[in-house]
Coordinates of C-alpha atoms in Angstrom, one line a residue:
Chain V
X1 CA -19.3 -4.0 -66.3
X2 CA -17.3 -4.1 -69.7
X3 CA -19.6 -4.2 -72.3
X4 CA -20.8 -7.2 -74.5
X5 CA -19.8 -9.3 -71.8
X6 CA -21.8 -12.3 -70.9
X7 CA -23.6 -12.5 -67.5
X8 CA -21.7 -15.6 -66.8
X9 CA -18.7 -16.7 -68.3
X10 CA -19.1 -20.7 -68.3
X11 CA -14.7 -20.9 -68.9
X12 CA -14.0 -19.4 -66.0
X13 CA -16.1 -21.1 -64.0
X14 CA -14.6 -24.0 -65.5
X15 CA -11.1 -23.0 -64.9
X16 CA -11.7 -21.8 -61.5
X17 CA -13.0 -24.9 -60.0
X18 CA -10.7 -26.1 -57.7
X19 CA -10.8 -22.3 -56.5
X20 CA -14.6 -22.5 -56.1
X21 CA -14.8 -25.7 -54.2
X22 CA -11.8 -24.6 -51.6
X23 CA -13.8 -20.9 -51.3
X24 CA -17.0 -23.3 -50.1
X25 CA -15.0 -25.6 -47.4
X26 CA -13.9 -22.3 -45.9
X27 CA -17.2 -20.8 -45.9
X28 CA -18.2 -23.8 -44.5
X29 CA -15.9 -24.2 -42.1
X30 CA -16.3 -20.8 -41.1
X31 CA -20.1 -21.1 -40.5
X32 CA -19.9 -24.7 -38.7
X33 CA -17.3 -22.8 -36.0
X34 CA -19.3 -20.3 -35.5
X35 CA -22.3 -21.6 -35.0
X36 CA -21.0 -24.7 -32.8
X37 CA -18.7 -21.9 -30.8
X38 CA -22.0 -20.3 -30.3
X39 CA -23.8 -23.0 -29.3
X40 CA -21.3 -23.9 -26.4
X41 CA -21.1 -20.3 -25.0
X42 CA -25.8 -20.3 -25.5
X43 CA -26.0 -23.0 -23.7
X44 CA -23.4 -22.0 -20.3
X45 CA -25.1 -18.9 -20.5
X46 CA -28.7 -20.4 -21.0
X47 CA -27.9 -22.7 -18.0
X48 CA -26.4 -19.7 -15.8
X49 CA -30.0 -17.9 -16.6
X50 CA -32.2 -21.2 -16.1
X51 CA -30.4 -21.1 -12.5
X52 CA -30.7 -17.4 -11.6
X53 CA -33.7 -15.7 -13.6
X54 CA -32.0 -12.3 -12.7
X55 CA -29.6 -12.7 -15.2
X56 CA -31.9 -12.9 -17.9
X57 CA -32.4 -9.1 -18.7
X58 CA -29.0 -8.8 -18.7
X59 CA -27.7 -11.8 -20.8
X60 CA -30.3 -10.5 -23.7
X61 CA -29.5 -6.5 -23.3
X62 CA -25.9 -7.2 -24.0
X63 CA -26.4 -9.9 -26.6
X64 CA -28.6 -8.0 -27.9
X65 CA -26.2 -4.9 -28.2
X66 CA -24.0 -7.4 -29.8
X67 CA -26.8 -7.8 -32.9
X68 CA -27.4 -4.6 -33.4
X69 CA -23.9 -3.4 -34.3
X70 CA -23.6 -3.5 -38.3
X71 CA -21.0 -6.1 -38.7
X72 CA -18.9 -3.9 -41.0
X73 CA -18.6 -1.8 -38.1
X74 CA -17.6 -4.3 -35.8
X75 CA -14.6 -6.1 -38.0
X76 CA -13.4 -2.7 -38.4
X77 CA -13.5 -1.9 -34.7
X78 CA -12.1 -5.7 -34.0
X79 CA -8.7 -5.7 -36.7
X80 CA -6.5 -3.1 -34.6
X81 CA -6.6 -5.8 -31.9
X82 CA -7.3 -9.2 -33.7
X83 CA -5.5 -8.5 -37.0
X84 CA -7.1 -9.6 -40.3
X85 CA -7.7 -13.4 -39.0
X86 CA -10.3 -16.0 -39.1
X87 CA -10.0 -15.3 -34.9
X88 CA -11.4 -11.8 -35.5
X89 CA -14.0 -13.2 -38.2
X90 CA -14.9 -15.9 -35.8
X91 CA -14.9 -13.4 -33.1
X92 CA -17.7 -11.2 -34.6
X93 CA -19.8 -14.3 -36.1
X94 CA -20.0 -16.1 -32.9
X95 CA -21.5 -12.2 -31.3
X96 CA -24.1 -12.5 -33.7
X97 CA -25.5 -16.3 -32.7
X98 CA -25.7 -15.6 -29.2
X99 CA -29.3 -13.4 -28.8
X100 CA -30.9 -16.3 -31.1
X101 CA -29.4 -19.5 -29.4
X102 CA -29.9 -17.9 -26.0
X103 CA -33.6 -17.3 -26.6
X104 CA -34.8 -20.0 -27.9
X105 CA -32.7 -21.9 -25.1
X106 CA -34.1 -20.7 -22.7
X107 CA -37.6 -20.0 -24.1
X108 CA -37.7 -24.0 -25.1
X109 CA -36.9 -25.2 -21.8
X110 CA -39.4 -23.0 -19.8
X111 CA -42.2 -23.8 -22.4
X112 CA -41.9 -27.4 -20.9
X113 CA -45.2 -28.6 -19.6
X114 CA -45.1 -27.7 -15.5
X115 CA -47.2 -31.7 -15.8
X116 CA -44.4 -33.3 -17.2
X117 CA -41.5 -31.6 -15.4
X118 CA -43.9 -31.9 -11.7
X119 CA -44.4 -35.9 -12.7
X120 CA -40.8 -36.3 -13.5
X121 CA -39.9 -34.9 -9.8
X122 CA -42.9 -36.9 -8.3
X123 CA -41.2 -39.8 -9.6
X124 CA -37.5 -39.4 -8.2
X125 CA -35.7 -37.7 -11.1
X126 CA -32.6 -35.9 -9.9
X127 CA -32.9 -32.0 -11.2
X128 CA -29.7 -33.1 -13.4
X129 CA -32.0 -36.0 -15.0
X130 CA -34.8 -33.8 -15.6
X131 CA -32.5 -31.6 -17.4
X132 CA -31.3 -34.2 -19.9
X133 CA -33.9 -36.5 -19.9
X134 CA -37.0 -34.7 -20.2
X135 CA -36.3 -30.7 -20.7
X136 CA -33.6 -30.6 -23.4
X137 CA -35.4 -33.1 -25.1
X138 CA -38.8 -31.8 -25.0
X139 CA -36.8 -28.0 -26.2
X140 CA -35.1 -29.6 -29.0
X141 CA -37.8 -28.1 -31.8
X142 CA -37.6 -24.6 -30.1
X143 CA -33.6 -25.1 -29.8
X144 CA -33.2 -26.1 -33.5
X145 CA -35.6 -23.3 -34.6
X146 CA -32.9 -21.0 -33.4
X147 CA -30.1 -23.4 -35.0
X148 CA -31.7 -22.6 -38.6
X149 CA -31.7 -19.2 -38.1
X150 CA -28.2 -18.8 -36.7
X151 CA -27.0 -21.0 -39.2
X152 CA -28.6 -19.1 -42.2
X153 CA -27.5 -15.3 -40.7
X154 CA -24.2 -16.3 -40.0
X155 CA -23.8 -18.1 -43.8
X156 CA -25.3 -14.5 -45.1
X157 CA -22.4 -12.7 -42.5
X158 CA -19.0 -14.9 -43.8
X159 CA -19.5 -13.1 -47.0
X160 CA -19.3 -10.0 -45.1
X161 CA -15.7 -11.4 -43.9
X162 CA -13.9 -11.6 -47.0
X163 CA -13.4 -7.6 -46.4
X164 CA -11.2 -8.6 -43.9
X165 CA -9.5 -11.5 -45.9
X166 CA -11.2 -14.0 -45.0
X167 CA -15.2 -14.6 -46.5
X168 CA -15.7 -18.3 -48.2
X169 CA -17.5 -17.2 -51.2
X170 CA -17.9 -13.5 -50.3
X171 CA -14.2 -13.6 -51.7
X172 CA -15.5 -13.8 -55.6
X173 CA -18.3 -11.1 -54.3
X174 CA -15.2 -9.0 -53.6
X175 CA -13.3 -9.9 -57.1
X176 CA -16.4 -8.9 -58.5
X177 CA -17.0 -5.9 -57.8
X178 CA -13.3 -4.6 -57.6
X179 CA -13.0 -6.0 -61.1
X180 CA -15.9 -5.4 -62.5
X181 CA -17.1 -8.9 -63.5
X182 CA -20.1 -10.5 -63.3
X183 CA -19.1 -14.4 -63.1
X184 CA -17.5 -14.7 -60.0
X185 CA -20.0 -12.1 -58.3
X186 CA -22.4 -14.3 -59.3
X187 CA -20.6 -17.5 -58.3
X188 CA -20.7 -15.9 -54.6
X189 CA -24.0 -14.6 -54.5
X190 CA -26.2 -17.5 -55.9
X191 CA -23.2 -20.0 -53.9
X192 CA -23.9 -18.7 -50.7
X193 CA -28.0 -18.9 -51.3
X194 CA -27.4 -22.4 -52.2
X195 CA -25.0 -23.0 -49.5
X196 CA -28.0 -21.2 -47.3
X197 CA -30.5 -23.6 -48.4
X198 CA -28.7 -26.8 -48.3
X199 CA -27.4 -26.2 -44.7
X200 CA -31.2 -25.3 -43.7
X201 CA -32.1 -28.3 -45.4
X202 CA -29.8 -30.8 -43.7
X203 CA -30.7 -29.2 -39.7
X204 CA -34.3 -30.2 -40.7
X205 CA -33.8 -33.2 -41.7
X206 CA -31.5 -33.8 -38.8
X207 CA -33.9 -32.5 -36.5
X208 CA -36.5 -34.9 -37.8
X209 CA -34.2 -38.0 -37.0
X210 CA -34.1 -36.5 -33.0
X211 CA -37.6 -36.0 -32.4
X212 CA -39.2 -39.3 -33.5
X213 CA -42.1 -38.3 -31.5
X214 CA -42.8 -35.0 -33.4
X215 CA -44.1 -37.0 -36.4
X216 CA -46.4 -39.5 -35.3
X217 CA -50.7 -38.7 -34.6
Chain S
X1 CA -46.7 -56.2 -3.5
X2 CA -48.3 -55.2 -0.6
X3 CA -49.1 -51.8 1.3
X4 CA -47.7 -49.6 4.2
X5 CA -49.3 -47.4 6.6
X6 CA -49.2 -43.9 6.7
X7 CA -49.4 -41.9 9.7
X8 CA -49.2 -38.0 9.4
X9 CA -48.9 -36.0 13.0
X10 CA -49.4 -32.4 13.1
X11 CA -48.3 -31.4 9.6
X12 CA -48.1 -28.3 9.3
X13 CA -47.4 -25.7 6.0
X14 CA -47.7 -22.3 6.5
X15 CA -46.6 -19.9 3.5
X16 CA -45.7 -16.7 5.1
X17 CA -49.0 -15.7 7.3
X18 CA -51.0 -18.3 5.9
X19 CA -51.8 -21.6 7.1
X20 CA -51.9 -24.0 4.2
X21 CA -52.1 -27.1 6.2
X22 CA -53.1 -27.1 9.9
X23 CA -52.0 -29.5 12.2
X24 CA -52.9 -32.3 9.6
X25 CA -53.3 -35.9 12.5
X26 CA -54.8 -39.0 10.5
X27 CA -53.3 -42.7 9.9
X28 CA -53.9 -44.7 6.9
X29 CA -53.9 -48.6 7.4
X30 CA -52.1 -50.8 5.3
X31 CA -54.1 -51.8 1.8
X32 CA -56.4 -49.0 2.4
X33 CA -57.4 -45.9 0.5
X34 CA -58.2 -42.7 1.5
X35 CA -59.6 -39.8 0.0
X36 CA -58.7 -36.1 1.1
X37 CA -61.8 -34.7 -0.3
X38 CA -62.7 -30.5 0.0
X39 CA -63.2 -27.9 -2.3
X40 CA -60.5 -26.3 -4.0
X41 CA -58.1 -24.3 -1.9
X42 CA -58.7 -26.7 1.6
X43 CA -55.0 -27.7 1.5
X44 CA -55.9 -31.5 0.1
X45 CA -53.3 -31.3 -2.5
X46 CA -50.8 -29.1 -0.3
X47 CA -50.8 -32.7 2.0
X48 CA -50.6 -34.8 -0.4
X49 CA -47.6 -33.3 -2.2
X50 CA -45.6 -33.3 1.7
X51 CA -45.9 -37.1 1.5
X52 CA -43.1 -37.0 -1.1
X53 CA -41.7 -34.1 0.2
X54 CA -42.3 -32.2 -3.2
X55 CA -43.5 -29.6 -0.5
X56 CA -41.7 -29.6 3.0
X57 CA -43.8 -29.3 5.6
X58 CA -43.0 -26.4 8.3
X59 CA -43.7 -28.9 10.8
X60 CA -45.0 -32.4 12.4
X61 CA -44.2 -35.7 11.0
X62 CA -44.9 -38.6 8.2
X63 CA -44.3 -41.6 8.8
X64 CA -44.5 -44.4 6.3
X65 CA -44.5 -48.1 8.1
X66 CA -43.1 -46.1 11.0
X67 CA -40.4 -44.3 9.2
X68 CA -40.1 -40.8 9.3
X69 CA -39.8 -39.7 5.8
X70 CA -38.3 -36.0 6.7
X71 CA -35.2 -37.9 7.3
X72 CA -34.7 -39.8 4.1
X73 CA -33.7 -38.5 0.7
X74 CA -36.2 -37.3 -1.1
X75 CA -35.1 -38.8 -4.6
X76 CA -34.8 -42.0 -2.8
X77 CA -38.2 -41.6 -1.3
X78 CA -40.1 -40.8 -4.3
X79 CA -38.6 -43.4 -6.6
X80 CA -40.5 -46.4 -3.9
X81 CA -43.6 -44.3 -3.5
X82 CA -46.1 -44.2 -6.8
X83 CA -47.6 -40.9 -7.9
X84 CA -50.1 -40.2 -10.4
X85 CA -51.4 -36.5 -11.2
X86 CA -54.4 -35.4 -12.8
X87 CA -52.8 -34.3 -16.4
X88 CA -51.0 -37.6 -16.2
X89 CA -47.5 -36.0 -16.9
X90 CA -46.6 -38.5 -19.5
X91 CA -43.3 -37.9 -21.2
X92 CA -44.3 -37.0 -24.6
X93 CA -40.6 -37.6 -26.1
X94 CA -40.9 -41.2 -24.6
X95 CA -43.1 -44.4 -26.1
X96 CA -45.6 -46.2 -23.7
X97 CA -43.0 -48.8 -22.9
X98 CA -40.4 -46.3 -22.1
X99 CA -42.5 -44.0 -19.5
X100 CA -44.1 -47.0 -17.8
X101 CA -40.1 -48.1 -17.5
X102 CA -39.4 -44.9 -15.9
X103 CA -38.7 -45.6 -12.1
X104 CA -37.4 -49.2 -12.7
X105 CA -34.6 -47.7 -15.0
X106 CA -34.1 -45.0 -12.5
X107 CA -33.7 -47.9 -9.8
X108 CA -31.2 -50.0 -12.3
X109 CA -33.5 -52.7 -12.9
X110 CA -32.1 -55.2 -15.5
X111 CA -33.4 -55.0 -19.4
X112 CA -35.0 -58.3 -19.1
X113 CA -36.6 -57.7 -15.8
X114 CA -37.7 -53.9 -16.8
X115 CA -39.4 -55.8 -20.0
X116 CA -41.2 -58.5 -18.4
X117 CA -42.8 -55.9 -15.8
X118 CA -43.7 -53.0 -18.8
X119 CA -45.6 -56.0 -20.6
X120 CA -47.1 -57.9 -17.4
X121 CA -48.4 -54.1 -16.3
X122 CA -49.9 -53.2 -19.9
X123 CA -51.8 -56.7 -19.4
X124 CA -52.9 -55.3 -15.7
X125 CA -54.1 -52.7 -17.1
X126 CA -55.8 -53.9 -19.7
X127 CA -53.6 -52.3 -23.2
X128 CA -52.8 -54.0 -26.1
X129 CA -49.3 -54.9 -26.1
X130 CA -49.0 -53.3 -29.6
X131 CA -49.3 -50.0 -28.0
X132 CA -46.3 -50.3 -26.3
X133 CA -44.5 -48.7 -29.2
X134 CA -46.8 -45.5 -29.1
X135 CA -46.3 -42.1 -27.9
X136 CA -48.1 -40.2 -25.5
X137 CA -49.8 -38.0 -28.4
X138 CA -51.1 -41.4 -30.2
X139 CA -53.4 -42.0 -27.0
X140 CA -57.3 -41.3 -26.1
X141 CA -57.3 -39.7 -22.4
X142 CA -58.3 -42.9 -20.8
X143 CA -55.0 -44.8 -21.9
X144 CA -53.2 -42.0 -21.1
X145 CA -54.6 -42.2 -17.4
X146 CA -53.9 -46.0 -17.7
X147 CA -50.6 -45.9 -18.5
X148 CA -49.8 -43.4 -15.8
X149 CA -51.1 -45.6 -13.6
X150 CA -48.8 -47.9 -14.7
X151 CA -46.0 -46.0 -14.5
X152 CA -47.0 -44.9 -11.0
X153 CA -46.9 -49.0 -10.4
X154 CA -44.2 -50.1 -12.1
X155 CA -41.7 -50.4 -9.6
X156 CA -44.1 -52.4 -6.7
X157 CA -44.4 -49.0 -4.5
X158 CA -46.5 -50.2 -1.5
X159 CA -48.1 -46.4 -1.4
X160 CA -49.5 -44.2 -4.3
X161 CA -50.2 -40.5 -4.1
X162 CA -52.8 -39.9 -7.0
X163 CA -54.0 -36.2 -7.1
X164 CA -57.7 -36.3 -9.0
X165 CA -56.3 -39.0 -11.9
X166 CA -59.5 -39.0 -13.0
X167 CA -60.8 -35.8 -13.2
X168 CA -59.8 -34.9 -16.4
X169 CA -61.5 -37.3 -18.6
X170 CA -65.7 -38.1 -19.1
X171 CA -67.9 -39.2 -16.9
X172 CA -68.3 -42.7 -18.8
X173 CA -64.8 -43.4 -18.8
X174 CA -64.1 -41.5 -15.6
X175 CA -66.6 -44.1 -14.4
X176 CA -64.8 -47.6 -15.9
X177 CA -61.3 -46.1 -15.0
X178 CA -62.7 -46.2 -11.3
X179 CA -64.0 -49.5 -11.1
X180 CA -60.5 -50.7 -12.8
X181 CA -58.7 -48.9 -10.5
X182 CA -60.5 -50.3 -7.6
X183 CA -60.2 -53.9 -8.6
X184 CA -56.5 -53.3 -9.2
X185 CA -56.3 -52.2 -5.4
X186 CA -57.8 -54.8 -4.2
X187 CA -55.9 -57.6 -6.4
X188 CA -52.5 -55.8 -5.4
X189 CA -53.1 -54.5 -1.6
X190 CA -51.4 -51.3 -1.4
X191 CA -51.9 -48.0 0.0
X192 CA -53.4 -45.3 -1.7
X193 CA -53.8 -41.8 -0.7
X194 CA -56.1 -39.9 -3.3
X195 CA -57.3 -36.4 -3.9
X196 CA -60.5 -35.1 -5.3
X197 CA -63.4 -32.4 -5.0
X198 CA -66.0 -34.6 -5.9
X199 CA -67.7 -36.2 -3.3
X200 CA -68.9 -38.7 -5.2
X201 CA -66.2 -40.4 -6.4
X202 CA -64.4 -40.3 -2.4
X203 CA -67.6 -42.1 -1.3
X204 CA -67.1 -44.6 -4.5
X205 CA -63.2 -44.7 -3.8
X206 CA -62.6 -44.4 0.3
X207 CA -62.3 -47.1 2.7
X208 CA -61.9 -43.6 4.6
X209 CA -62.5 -40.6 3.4
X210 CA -61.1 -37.3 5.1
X211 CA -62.8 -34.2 4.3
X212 CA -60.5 -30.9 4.7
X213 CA -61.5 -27.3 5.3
X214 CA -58.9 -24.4 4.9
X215 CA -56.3 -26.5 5.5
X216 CA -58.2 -28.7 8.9
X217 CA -59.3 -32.0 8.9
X218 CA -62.7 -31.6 9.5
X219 CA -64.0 -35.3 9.9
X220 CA -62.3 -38.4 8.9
X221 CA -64.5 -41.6 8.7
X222 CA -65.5 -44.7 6.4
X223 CA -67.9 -43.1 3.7
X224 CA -71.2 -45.1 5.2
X225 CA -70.1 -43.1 8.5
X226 CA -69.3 -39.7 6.6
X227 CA -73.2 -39.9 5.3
X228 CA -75.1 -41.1 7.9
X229 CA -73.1 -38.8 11.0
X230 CA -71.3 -35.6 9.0
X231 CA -69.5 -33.8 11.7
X232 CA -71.0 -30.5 11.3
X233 CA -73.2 -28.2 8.9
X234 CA -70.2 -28.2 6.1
X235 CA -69.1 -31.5 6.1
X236 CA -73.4 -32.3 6.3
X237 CA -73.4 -29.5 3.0
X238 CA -70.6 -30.8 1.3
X239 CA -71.5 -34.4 1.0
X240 CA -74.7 -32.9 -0.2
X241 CA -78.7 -32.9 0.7
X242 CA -79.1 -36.3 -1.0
X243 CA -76.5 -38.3 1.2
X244 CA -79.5 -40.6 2.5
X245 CA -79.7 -41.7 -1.0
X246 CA -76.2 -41.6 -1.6
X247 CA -75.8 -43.8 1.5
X248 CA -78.4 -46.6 -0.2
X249 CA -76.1 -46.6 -2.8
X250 CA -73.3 -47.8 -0.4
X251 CA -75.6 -51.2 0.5
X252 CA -75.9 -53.9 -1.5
X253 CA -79.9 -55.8 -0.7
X254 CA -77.8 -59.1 0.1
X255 CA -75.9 -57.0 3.0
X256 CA -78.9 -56.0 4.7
X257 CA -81.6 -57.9 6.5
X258 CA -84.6 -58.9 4.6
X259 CA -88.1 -59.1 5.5
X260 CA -88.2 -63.2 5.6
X261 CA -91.8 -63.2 6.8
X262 CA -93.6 -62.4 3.3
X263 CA -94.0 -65.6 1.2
X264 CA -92.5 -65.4 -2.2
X265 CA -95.6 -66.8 -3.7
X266 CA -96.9 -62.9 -2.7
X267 CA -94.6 -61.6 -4.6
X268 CA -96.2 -62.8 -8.1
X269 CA -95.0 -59.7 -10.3
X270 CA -92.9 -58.3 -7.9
X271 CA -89.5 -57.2 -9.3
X272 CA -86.9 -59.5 -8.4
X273 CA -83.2 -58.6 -7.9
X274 CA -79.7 -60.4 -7.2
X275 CA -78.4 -59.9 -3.7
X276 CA -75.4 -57.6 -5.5
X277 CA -78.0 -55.0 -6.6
X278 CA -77.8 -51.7 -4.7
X279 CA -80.3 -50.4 -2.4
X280 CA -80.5 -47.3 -3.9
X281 CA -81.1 -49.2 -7.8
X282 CA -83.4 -51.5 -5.4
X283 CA -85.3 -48.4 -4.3
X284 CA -85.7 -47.0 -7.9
X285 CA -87.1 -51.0 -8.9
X286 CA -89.8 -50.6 -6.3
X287 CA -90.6 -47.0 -7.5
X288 CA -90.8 -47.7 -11.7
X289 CA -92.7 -51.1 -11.1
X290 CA -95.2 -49.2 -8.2
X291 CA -94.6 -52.2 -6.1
X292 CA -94.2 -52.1 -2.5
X293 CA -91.9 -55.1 -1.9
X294 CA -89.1 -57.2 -4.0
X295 CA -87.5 -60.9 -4.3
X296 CA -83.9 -60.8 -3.3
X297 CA -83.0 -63.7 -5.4
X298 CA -79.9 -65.7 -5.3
X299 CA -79.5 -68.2 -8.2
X300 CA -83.1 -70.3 -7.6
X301 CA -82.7 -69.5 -3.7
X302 CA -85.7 -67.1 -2.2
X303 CA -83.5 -64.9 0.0
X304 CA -86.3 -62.7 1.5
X305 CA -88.0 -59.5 0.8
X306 CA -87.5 -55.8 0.6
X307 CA -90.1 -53.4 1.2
X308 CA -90.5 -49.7 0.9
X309 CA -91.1 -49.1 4.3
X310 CA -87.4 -50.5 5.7
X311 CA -86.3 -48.7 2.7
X312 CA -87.7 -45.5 4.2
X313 CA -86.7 -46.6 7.7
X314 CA -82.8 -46.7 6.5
X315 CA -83.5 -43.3 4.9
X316 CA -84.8 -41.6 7.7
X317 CA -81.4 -43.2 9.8
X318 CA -83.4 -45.4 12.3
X319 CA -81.1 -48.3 11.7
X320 CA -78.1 -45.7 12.2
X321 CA -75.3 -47.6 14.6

């Protein structure tokens, strides 16, 4: 860092605005597909496993696989046959949803009271009803559990995209460090906490609104 | 509303080698209830869950009002018959209005109609209409039973399968719930088929009571019948060493016959009692005031006495039909 620099230099922040506010749409935009993307493919899966246990073990071994791998790693092995795109970006944040979502699918909907799911039956609701009516529902606290945290790793990986031109605000992370200068680094760093906590935020409060029943005694 | 009968012949369940249910023959009159009473692991519940085929039978047949009920749907089936469990099963995600609305909404029931029968049942069963609002979580244990038998009733089913709805709360309240319950059957007529282990409360409950045995029927009789003539030693063990008493307890003084040749005018400090005292509470009168004989009293009307002696006489089983 050049010396007798400021920390943060408040006029390029200023002139950089418009810059900054397009960088967080993308991020966001990247983070909202990613985690909706992986909710669709948790919840086919999920419903393939709720169906036939079996497939359990093998569902979480490969999703899990899919966690493990550093994501650096992964981009890199992805780009010879996805290019630099938001496809391969998307590609690798989606992987990383899956072992979360898929858990605390499945996980919520078994942890359903056997009372409440053998008096729903006793009472003539079609396995399809109990399904909608009473177990998703009744899993939605477990189910948005894994939302947060989804939603919060996968805010922390788009920065990691920028490498591959993509990244929301990991693209003034980039900028930098290449150019040595601490504004912008510090516009994506303390941006994407903010973005972090805001988005956490909102899926509790929106979780709230859909389970009424969680607040009252 | 009123009830159907229920006839089971030879059900059967058998889980691999073993023999769950046996052969299970009994019928169940319209407006009655029965009690499949035995301790745990005698196959009681096993039956009662084949009624709405939540368990299929391996064999033999139920018939409600003469319909075989292995040939219907059982979605269809269960929606007309009622069924209440022991931990209630109330949707916690759903207020009281909206679980006792449960099977009407499943049967398309109008809004109007589906709000008229949520608040006439909350009156029935004696809740404030301002719970309606509440959530399962927001309830003591006896509204939560209540309101499960509400749900169980919403729809008018003229049969209810309850599997021990009581057994999960205290004695006091277990007690009241009873009482409600039974003055609810008897106001609205219909079938009930009822599961328990405790004795007790199938001699309180039963018009008959069937007691089961790994997986037989062992004897199947009105309670008065089960007490005074048990079938065999387990039945005679089950129902307990004090089913004389227990049997007193079945009589009211104003249902038996009374000594009318002892003047009341000997009966000076006597206890007196109304005809609907019991004659088990009759028998422990006579015992705490040392007397030997009381006034059944009806109003100012001198009914006639009871003594110790046809007490003991009704103990011992000499009046036994």
């Amino acid at each position: 860092m050049t010396p007798n620099e400021p920390l943060v230099r408040w006029d390029w922040l200023a002139s950089h605005a418009g810059e900054i506010g397009f960088r967080v749409g993308e991020h966001l935009e990247l983070t909202a597909i990613a985690v909706a993307v992986g909710l669709v493919v948790a919840f086919a899966l999920s419903f393939a496993v709720l169906r036939i246990p079996r497939l359990y073990p093998p569902v979480t071994t490969v999703t899990g696989i899919l966690y493990t791998i550093p994501s650096l790693a992964l981009f890199a092995f992805l780009v010879p046959y996805t290019g630099l795109s938001v496809l391969t970006a998307e590609i690798g944040l989606v992987s990383y949803t899956l072992l979360i979502l898929i858990r605390n699918i499945v996980n919520g909907i078994r942890s359903v009271p056997s009372d409440v799911r053998d008096a729903a039956q006793g009472m003539g609701y079609t396995p399809r009803q109990i399904l909608w009516r009473i177990e998703l529902p009744l899993a939605l606290a477990v189910i948005f559990a894994g939302i947060r945290i989804a939603t919060i790793t996968t805010i922390g990986l788009v920065t990691v995209t920028a490498l591959i031109g993509e990244g929301g605000l990991g693209y003034f992370i980039l900028l930098g460090m290449q150019e040595l200068f601490s504004t912008p680094l510090l516009v994506g760093a303390v941006g994407s906490i903010l973005f972090a906590i805001a988005a956490d935020s909102a899926l509790v409060l929106l979780q709230r609104a859909l389970t009424p029943w969680a607040r009252v005694r | 509303m009123s009830g159907a009968t229920v006839e089971l012949r030879g059900v059967t369940k058998r889980y691999g080698s073993t023999l769950a249910v046996d052969e299970l023959s009994f019928t169940v009159p319209a407006g009655r209830i029965c009690v499949l009473v035995g301790p745990s692991g005698c196959g009681k519940t096993t039956s009662l869950r084949m009624m709405n085929r939540l368990i299929e039978p391996t064999s033999g047949e139920i018939l409600i009002d003469g319909q075989n009920v292995l040939h219907e749907d059982p979605v269809a089936l269960r929606r007309r018959i009622g069924y209440v469990i022991q931990q209630v099963g109330l949707f916690p995600h759903e207020t009281v209005a909206a679980n006792i609305a449960t099977v009407p909404q499943l049967l398309g029931w109008s809004r109007d109609r589906i709000r008229a029968r949520v608040d006439e049942l909350l009156a029935l069963i004696g809740l404030d209409r301002n719970m309606k609002e509440r959530y399962p979580a927001q309830l003591s244990g006896g509204e939560r039973q209540r309101v499960g038998v509400a749900r169980a009733m919403a729809a008018e089913p003229p049969l209810m399968l309850m599997d021990e709805p009581f057994g999960a709360v205290d004695p006091i309240v277990r007690n009241r719930l009873q009482d409600e319950f039974l003055n609810l059957q008897r106001t609205l007529g219909i079938t009930v088929i009822f599961v328990t282990h405790d004795i007790d409360e199938a001699i309180k409950l039963g018009d008959r009571v069937a007691v089961m045995r790994t997986g037989k029927l062992v004897q199947y009789s009105p309670p008065a019948e089960l007490l005074a003539h048990p079938a065999d030693d387990f039945v005679a063990q089950f129902v307990g060493h004090d089913r004389a008493l227990k049997r007193l307890g079945l009589l009211t003084v104003g249902g038996i016959e009374l000594d009318r040749t002892i003047d009341r005018s000997r009966l000076g400090a006597a206890p007196t009692l109304s005809p609907s005292t019991s004659v088990r509470d009759a028998l422990a009168a006579l015992l705490v005031a040392d007397a030997r004989a009381a006034a059944v009293v009806d109003g100012s009307n001198y009914l006639g006495a009871i003594t110790l002696p046809a007490i003991g006489r009704m103990l011992r089983g000499d009046d036994a039909k």
